[in-house]
Amino acid sequence: MVKRKIHHDGSTTTTENADSDDAADYHQTRHARRGLRSSYLAIKNRIHDEKDEIASPESKKFDLIFGEMESLHQLVTKPREQVADAQALLDITKSLVVTARAHGGGGLTPSSFVAHMLKEFGGKGGGATTSTEDCSRNLIAWKDIGVAVSYVFGGGYGCSTMIGPIDAKIKQRKVIKRRKQVKSIELARPEELGGGISEEKTDTDKNMLTMFNILKKNRVVRLENLVLNRNSFAQTVENLFALSFLVKDGRAEIRVNEAGQQLVLPRNAPAANAVLTKDVAFSHFVFRFDFNDWKLMVSTVGVGEELMPDRNSQ
């Protein structure tokens, strides 16, 4: 059954409980929970404002606040109040952790330092006092302080030794024998012995020999006609690779005519003495080539104008 209650201020409240006593208990419980959360909020504010007094060893503020939290904890039954209880416990724990770190890490406050100095090295008054007259009579015995800390600044007596094992043996340095370098004036050309087992030539050497014979026969050829294989992009790259070795060894030369065409000519390799004396210098070239360039080269060179043979057919 739904009941609606009209208050004196004109506001209305609706309840779905059939019993009016249950509705009263419900509103009373909600009001109590709200008051419980307000109490936890007040405790959190006290922890924030009185954190110095809570951390002080002489103060009983921590015991009082923690006692209030324990009494409020007994009334917690719902999740919202449990969250408020946990937050208050976290705040007071953080306050204690910060204080413990300050004391444990050597954090000494100026007031505690002065109180300790007056207690240990004070004059007539002895320990620290609160009245103005007693403070004026608390003279510091600086001479006693100097005697107490003199051992820190004194020189240590003893023998100085190196750090490490004493029985370490000295390693003997190895004697390096250097060979005398004799510069040879004439180049040694040993005679080739006949009847020996000749090494098999690689595919690149065979391609270089075939390409050089073609150059000697034709004297001047276009570069695309020399390296193109319209049936295989891989063989075209191998032909270009062989041409680069011929140019490196000085057995072929690449020129560009007035029309912009690249021409390849055969050349005799330079003598070894000319290379040694640097009268002849080797030069290299960079040739950009990809699959699209190969397609363009296939369309440019006519069918049957390729000079290098197809190795697959062989």
Coordinates of C-alpha atoms in Angstrom, one line a residue:
M1 CA 0.0 0.0 0.0
V2 CA 1.3 3.5 -0.9
K3 CA 1.0 6.2 1.7
R4 CA 1.6 9.9 1.3
K5 CA 2.3 12.1 4.3
I6 CA 2.0 15.9 4.2
H7 CA 4.3 17.9 6.4
H8 CA 3.7 21.4 8.0
D9 CA 6.0 23.1 5.5
G10 CA 4.0 21.7 2.6
S11 CA 6.4 19.0 1.5
T12 CA 5.2 15.4 1.0
T13 CA 6.8 12.0 1.5
T14 CA 5.7 8.8 -0.1
T15 CA 6.3 5.3 1.4
E16 CA 5.5 1.9 0.0
N17 CA 5.5 0.1 3.4
A18 CA 2.2 -1.1 4.7
D19 CA 3.1 -0.6 8.3
S20 CA 3.6 3.0 9.5
D21 CA 6.1 2.0 12.2
D22 CA 8.4 0.5 9.5
A23 CA 8.3 3.8 7.6
A24 CA 9.3 5.7 10.7
D25 CA 12.1 3.3 11.4
Y26 CA 13.3 3.7 7.8
H27 CA 13.4 7.6 8.0
Q28 CA 15.1 7.4 11.4
T29 CA 17.8 5.0 10.1
R30 CA 18.5 7.2 7.1
H31 CA 18.8 10.2 9.3
A32 CA 21.2 8.3 11.6
R33 CA 23.3 7.3 8.6
R34 CA 23.5 10.8 7.5
G35 CA 24.7 11.9 10.9
L36 CA 27.2 9.1 11.0
R37 CA 28.8 10.3 7.7
S38 CA 28.8 13.9 9.1
S39 CA 30.7 12.6 12.1
Y40 CA 33.3 10.9 9.9
L41 CA 33.7 14.1 7.9
A42 CA 34.4 16.1 11.1
I43 CA 37.0 13.5 12.1
K44 CA 38.7 13.8 8.7
N45 CA 38.9 17.6 9.1
R46 CA 40.3 17.2 12.6
I47 CA 43.0 14.8 11.3
H48 CA 44.0 17.3 8.6
D49 CA 44.0 20.4 11.0
E50 CA 45.6 18.7 14.0
K51 CA 48.2 16.5 12.3
D52 CA 51.1 18.1 14.1
E53 CA 49.5 17.4 17.5
I54 CA 48.6 13.8 16.5
A55 CA 52.3 13.1 15.6
S56 CA 53.6 14.6 18.9
P57 CA 54.6 11.9 21.4
E58 CA 53.5 14.0 24.4
S59 CA 50.0 14.6 23.0
K60 CA 47.0 12.3 23.5
K61 CA 45.2 13.6 20.5
F62 CA 45.8 10.4 18.5
D63 CA 44.2 8.2 21.2
L64 CA 41.1 10.5 21.4
I65 CA 40.5 10.6 17.7
F66 CA 41.1 6.9 17.3
G67 CA 38.7 6.2 20.1
E68 CA 36.0 8.2 18.4
M69 CA 36.7 6.3 15.2
E70 CA 36.3 3.0 17.0
S71 CA 33.0 4.0 18.5
L72 CA 31.7 5.2 15.1
H73 CA 32.9 2.0 13.5
Q74 CA 30.5 0.0 15.7
L75 CA 27.6 1.8 14.0
V76 CA 28.6 1.2 10.4
T77 CA 26.3 -1.2 8.5
K78 CA 26.0 0.2 5.0
P79 CA 28.5 0.6 2.1
R80 CA 28.5 4.4 2.1
E81 CA 29.4 4.5 5.8
Q82 CA 32.0 1.8 5.3
V83 CA 33.7 4.0 2.6
A84 CA 33.7 7.0 5.0
D85 CA 35.2 4.8 7.8
A86 CA 37.9 3.5 5.4
Q87 CA 38.8 7.1 4.2
A88 CA 39.1 8.3 7.8
L89 CA 41.4 5.4 8.7
L90 CA 43.5 6.0 5.6
D91 CA 43.9 9.7 6.5
I92 CA 45.1 9.0 10.1
T93 CA 47.4 6.3 8.8
K94 CA 49.0 8.6 6.2
S95 CA 49.6 11.2 8.9
L96 CA 51.4 8.6 11.1
V97 CA 53.5 7.3 8.1
V98 CA 54.7 10.9 7.3
T99 CA 55.6 11.4 10.9
A100 CA 57.4 8.1 11.2
R101 CA 59.4 8.8 8.0
A102 CA 60.5 12.2 9.4
H103 CA 61.7 10.7 12.6
G104 CA 63.1 7.5 11.2
G105 CA 65.0 9.2 8.3
G106 CA 66.9 11.5 10.5
G107 CA 64.5 14.4 10.3
L108 CA 65.2 16.4 13.4
T109 CA 63.1 19.5 14.1
P110 CA 64.8 22.7 15.3
S111 CA 62.8 22.8 18.5
S112 CA 63.8 19.2 19.5
F113 CA 67.5 20.0 18.6
V114 CA 67.6 23.1 20.8
A115 CA 65.8 21.2 23.7
H116 CA 68.4 18.4 23.5
M117 CA 71.3 20.9 23.4
L118 CA 70.0 22.7 26.5
K119 CA 69.5 19.4 28.3
E120 CA 73.0 18.0 27.6
F121 CA 75.1 21.2 27.5
G122 CA 73.1 23.7 29.4
G123 CA 74.6 25.9 32.1
K124 CA 73.0 26.5 35.4
G125 CA 69.4 25.9 34.3
G126 CA 70.1 22.4 33.0
G127 CA 67.2 21.3 30.8
A128 CA 64.9 23.5 28.7
T129 CA 62.6 25.8 30.7
T130 CA 59.5 27.7 29.8
S131 CA 59.8 31.0 31.7
T132 CA 61.7 34.0 30.4
E133 CA 63.9 34.3 33.5
D134 CA 65.1 30.7 33.3
C135 CA 65.8 30.9 29.6
S136 CA 68.1 33.9 30.2
R137 CA 70.2 31.8 32.6
N138 CA 70.4 28.8 30.3
L139 CA 73.9 29.4 28.9
I140 CA 75.4 26.8 26.4
A141 CA 78.7 25.3 27.4
W142 CA 80.4 25.6 24.0
K143 CA 83.7 24.3 25.4
D144 CA 82.0 21.0 26.4
I145 CA 80.4 20.7 23.0
G146 CA 83.8 21.2 21.3
V147 CA 85.4 18.5 23.5
A148 CA 82.5 16.1 22.8
V149 CA 82.8 16.4 19.0
S150 CA 86.6 16.8 18.8
Y151 CA 87.1 13.1 18.0
V152 CA 85.3 13.6 14.7
F153 CA 87.8 16.2 13.4
G154 CA 90.9 14.5 14.7
G155 CA 93.4 12.7 12.5
G156 CA 93.3 8.9 12.5
Y157 CA 96.4 7.0 13.5
G158 CA 97.4 3.8 11.7
C159 CA 99.0 2.5 8.5
S160 CA 97.7 3.1 5.1
T161 CA 97.2 0.1 2.8
M162 CA 95.7 -0.4 -0.6
I163 CA 92.3 -1.9 -0.8
G164 CA 92.3 -5.4 -2.1
P165 CA 94.0 -8.7 -1.6
I166 CA 97.6 -8.4 -0.4
D167 CA 98.8 -11.7 -2.0
A168 CA 98.0 -10.6 -5.5
K169 CA 100.8 -11.5 -7.9
I170 CA 102.0 -9.0 -10.4
K171 CA 101.3 -10.1 -13.9
Q172 CA 104.3 -10.1 -16.2
R173 CA 103.8 -8.4 -19.5
K174 CA 104.2 -10.5 -22.5
V175 CA 107.1 -9.6 -24.8
I176 CA 105.8 -8.8 -28.3
K177 CA 108.0 -9.8 -31.1
R178 CA 107.5 -7.6 -34.1
R179 CA 108.5 -8.7 -37.5
K180 CA 110.5 -6.4 -39.6
Q181 CA 108.6 -5.2 -42.6
V182 CA 110.5 -5.4 -45.8
K183 CA 109.1 -3.5 -48.7
S184 CA 109.3 -5.4 -52.0
I185 CA 110.4 -3.4 -54.9
E186 CA 109.5 -5.8 -57.6
L187 CA 106.2 -7.7 -57.8
A188 CA 106.6 -11.4 -57.5
R189 CA 104.8 -13.3 -60.3
P190 CA 105.1 -17.0 -59.6
E191 CA 104.9 -19.3 -62.5
E192 CA 101.7 -21.3 -62.9
L193 CA 102.3 -25.0 -62.6
G194 CA 100.6 -27.1 -65.2
G195 CA 98.7 -30.3 -64.5
G196 CA 97.0 -28.9 -61.4
I197 CA 93.3 -29.1 -60.7
S198 CA 91.7 -25.9 -61.9
E199 CA 89.0 -24.2 -59.8
E200 CA 85.6 -24.2 -61.3
K201 CA 84.4 -20.8 -62.5
T202 CA 81.4 -19.3 -60.8
D203 CA 78.3 -18.2 -62.8
T204 CA 79.3 -14.6 -62.5
D205 CA 82.8 -15.3 -64.0
K206 CA 81.1 -17.1 -66.9
N207 CA 78.7 -14.2 -67.4
M208 CA 81.6 -11.8 -67.4
L209 CA 83.5 -13.8 -70.0
T210 CA 80.5 -14.1 -72.2
M211 CA 79.7 -10.4 -71.9
F212 CA 83.3 -9.4 -72.6
N213 CA 83.4 -11.6 -75.8
I214 CA 80.2 -9.8 -76.9
L215 CA 81.8 -6.4 -76.4
K216 CA 85.0 -7.4 -78.3
K217 CA 82.8 -8.6 -81.2
N218 CA 80.5 -5.6 -81.4
R219 CA 82.9 -2.9 -80.1
V220 CA 80.1 -0.5 -79.1
V221 CA 76.7 -1.6 -77.8
R222 CA 73.8 0.0 -76.0
L223 CA 73.6 -0.8 -72.3
E224 CA 70.0 -2.0 -72.4
N225 CA 70.7 -4.3 -75.3
L226 CA 73.6 -5.8 -73.5
V227 CA 72.0 -6.5 -70.1
L228 CA 68.3 -7.1 -71.0
N229 CA 66.7 -10.5 -70.9
R230 CA 63.0 -10.0 -71.7
N231 CA 62.0 -13.4 -70.4
S232 CA 63.7 -13.1 -66.9
F233 CA 64.0 -10.1 -64.6
A234 CA 66.5 -12.1 -62.4
Q235 CA 68.9 -12.8 -65.4
T236 CA 68.7 -9.1 -66.3
V237 CA 69.9 -8.2 -62.8
E238 CA 72.7 -10.9 -63.1
N239 CA 73.8 -9.4 -66.4
L240 CA 74.0 -5.9 -64.8
F241 CA 75.9 -7.4 -61.9
A242 CA 78.5 -8.9 -64.3
L243 CA 78.8 -5.5 -66.2
S244 CA 79.6 -3.8 -62.9
F245 CA 82.5 -6.2 -62.3
L246 CA 83.8 -5.5 -65.8
V247 CA 83.7 -1.8 -65.2
K248 CA 85.4 -2.2 -61.8
D249 CA 88.2 -4.2 -63.3
G250 CA 88.7 -1.7 -66.1
R251 CA 87.7 -4.1 -68.8
A252 CA 84.6 -2.1 -69.9
E253 CA 83.7 1.6 -70.1
I254 CA 80.3 3.3 -70.1
R255 CA 79.8 6.5 -72.0
V256 CA 76.8 8.7 -72.7
N257 CA 76.4 10.1 -76.2
E258 CA 74.8 13.3 -77.3
A259 CA 71.4 11.7 -77.6
G260 CA 71.5 10.6 -73.9
Q261 CA 72.1 6.9 -74.7
Q262 CA 74.4 4.8 -72.5
L263 CA 77.0 3.0 -74.6
V264 CA 79.3 0.2 -73.4
L265 CA 82.8 -0.2 -74.9
P266 CA 85.5 -2.9 -74.2
R267 CA 88.8 -1.9 -72.7
N268 CA 92.0 -3.6 -71.8
A269 CA 92.6 -4.0 -68.1
P270 CA 95.4 -1.8 -66.7
A271 CA 98.7 -3.4 -65.7
A272 CA 99.4 -4.3 -62.1
N273 CA 102.3 -1.8 -61.8
A274 CA 100.0 1.1 -62.9
V275 CA 97.5 0.2 -60.3
L276 CA 100.2 -0.1 -57.6
T277 CA 101.7 3.3 -58.4
K278 CA 98.2 4.8 -58.6
D279 CA 98.7 5.9 -62.2
V280 CA 95.3 4.2 -62.8
A281 CA 92.4 4.6 -60.4
F282 CA 89.4 2.3 -60.3
S283 CA 86.0 4.0 -60.5
H284 CA 82.5 2.6 -59.8
F285 CA 79.0 3.5 -60.8
V286 CA 75.6 3.4 -59.3
F287 CA 72.8 2.1 -61.5
R288 CA 69.2 2.3 -60.2
F289 CA 67.2 -0.7 -61.5
D290 CA 63.8 -2.2 -60.4
F291 CA 61.0 -4.2 -61.8
N292 CA 59.3 -1.1 -63.4
D293 CA 62.6 -0.2 -65.1
W294 CA 62.9 -3.7 -66.5
K295 CA 59.4 -3.4 -68.0
L296 CA 60.3 -0.1 -69.6
M297 CA 63.5 -1.6 -70.9
V298 CA 61.5 -4.5 -72.4
S299 CA 59.3 -2.1 -74.3
T300 CA 62.2 -0.1 -75.5
V301 CA 64.4 -2.9 -76.9
G302 CA 63.1 -4.7 -79.9
V303 CA 62.6 -8.4 -80.0
G304 CA 65.8 -10.2 -80.9
E305 CA 68.0 -7.2 -80.2
E306 CA 69.2 -8.7 -76.9
L307 CA 72.9 -9.6 -76.9
M308 CA 73.3 -11.8 -73.8
P309 CA 71.9 -15.4 -74.3
D310 CA 69.1 -16.8 -72.2
R311 CA 70.7 -19.2 -69.7
N312 CA 67.4 -21.1 -69.1
S313 CA 67.3 -22.2 -72.7
Q314 CA 71.0 -23.4 -72.4

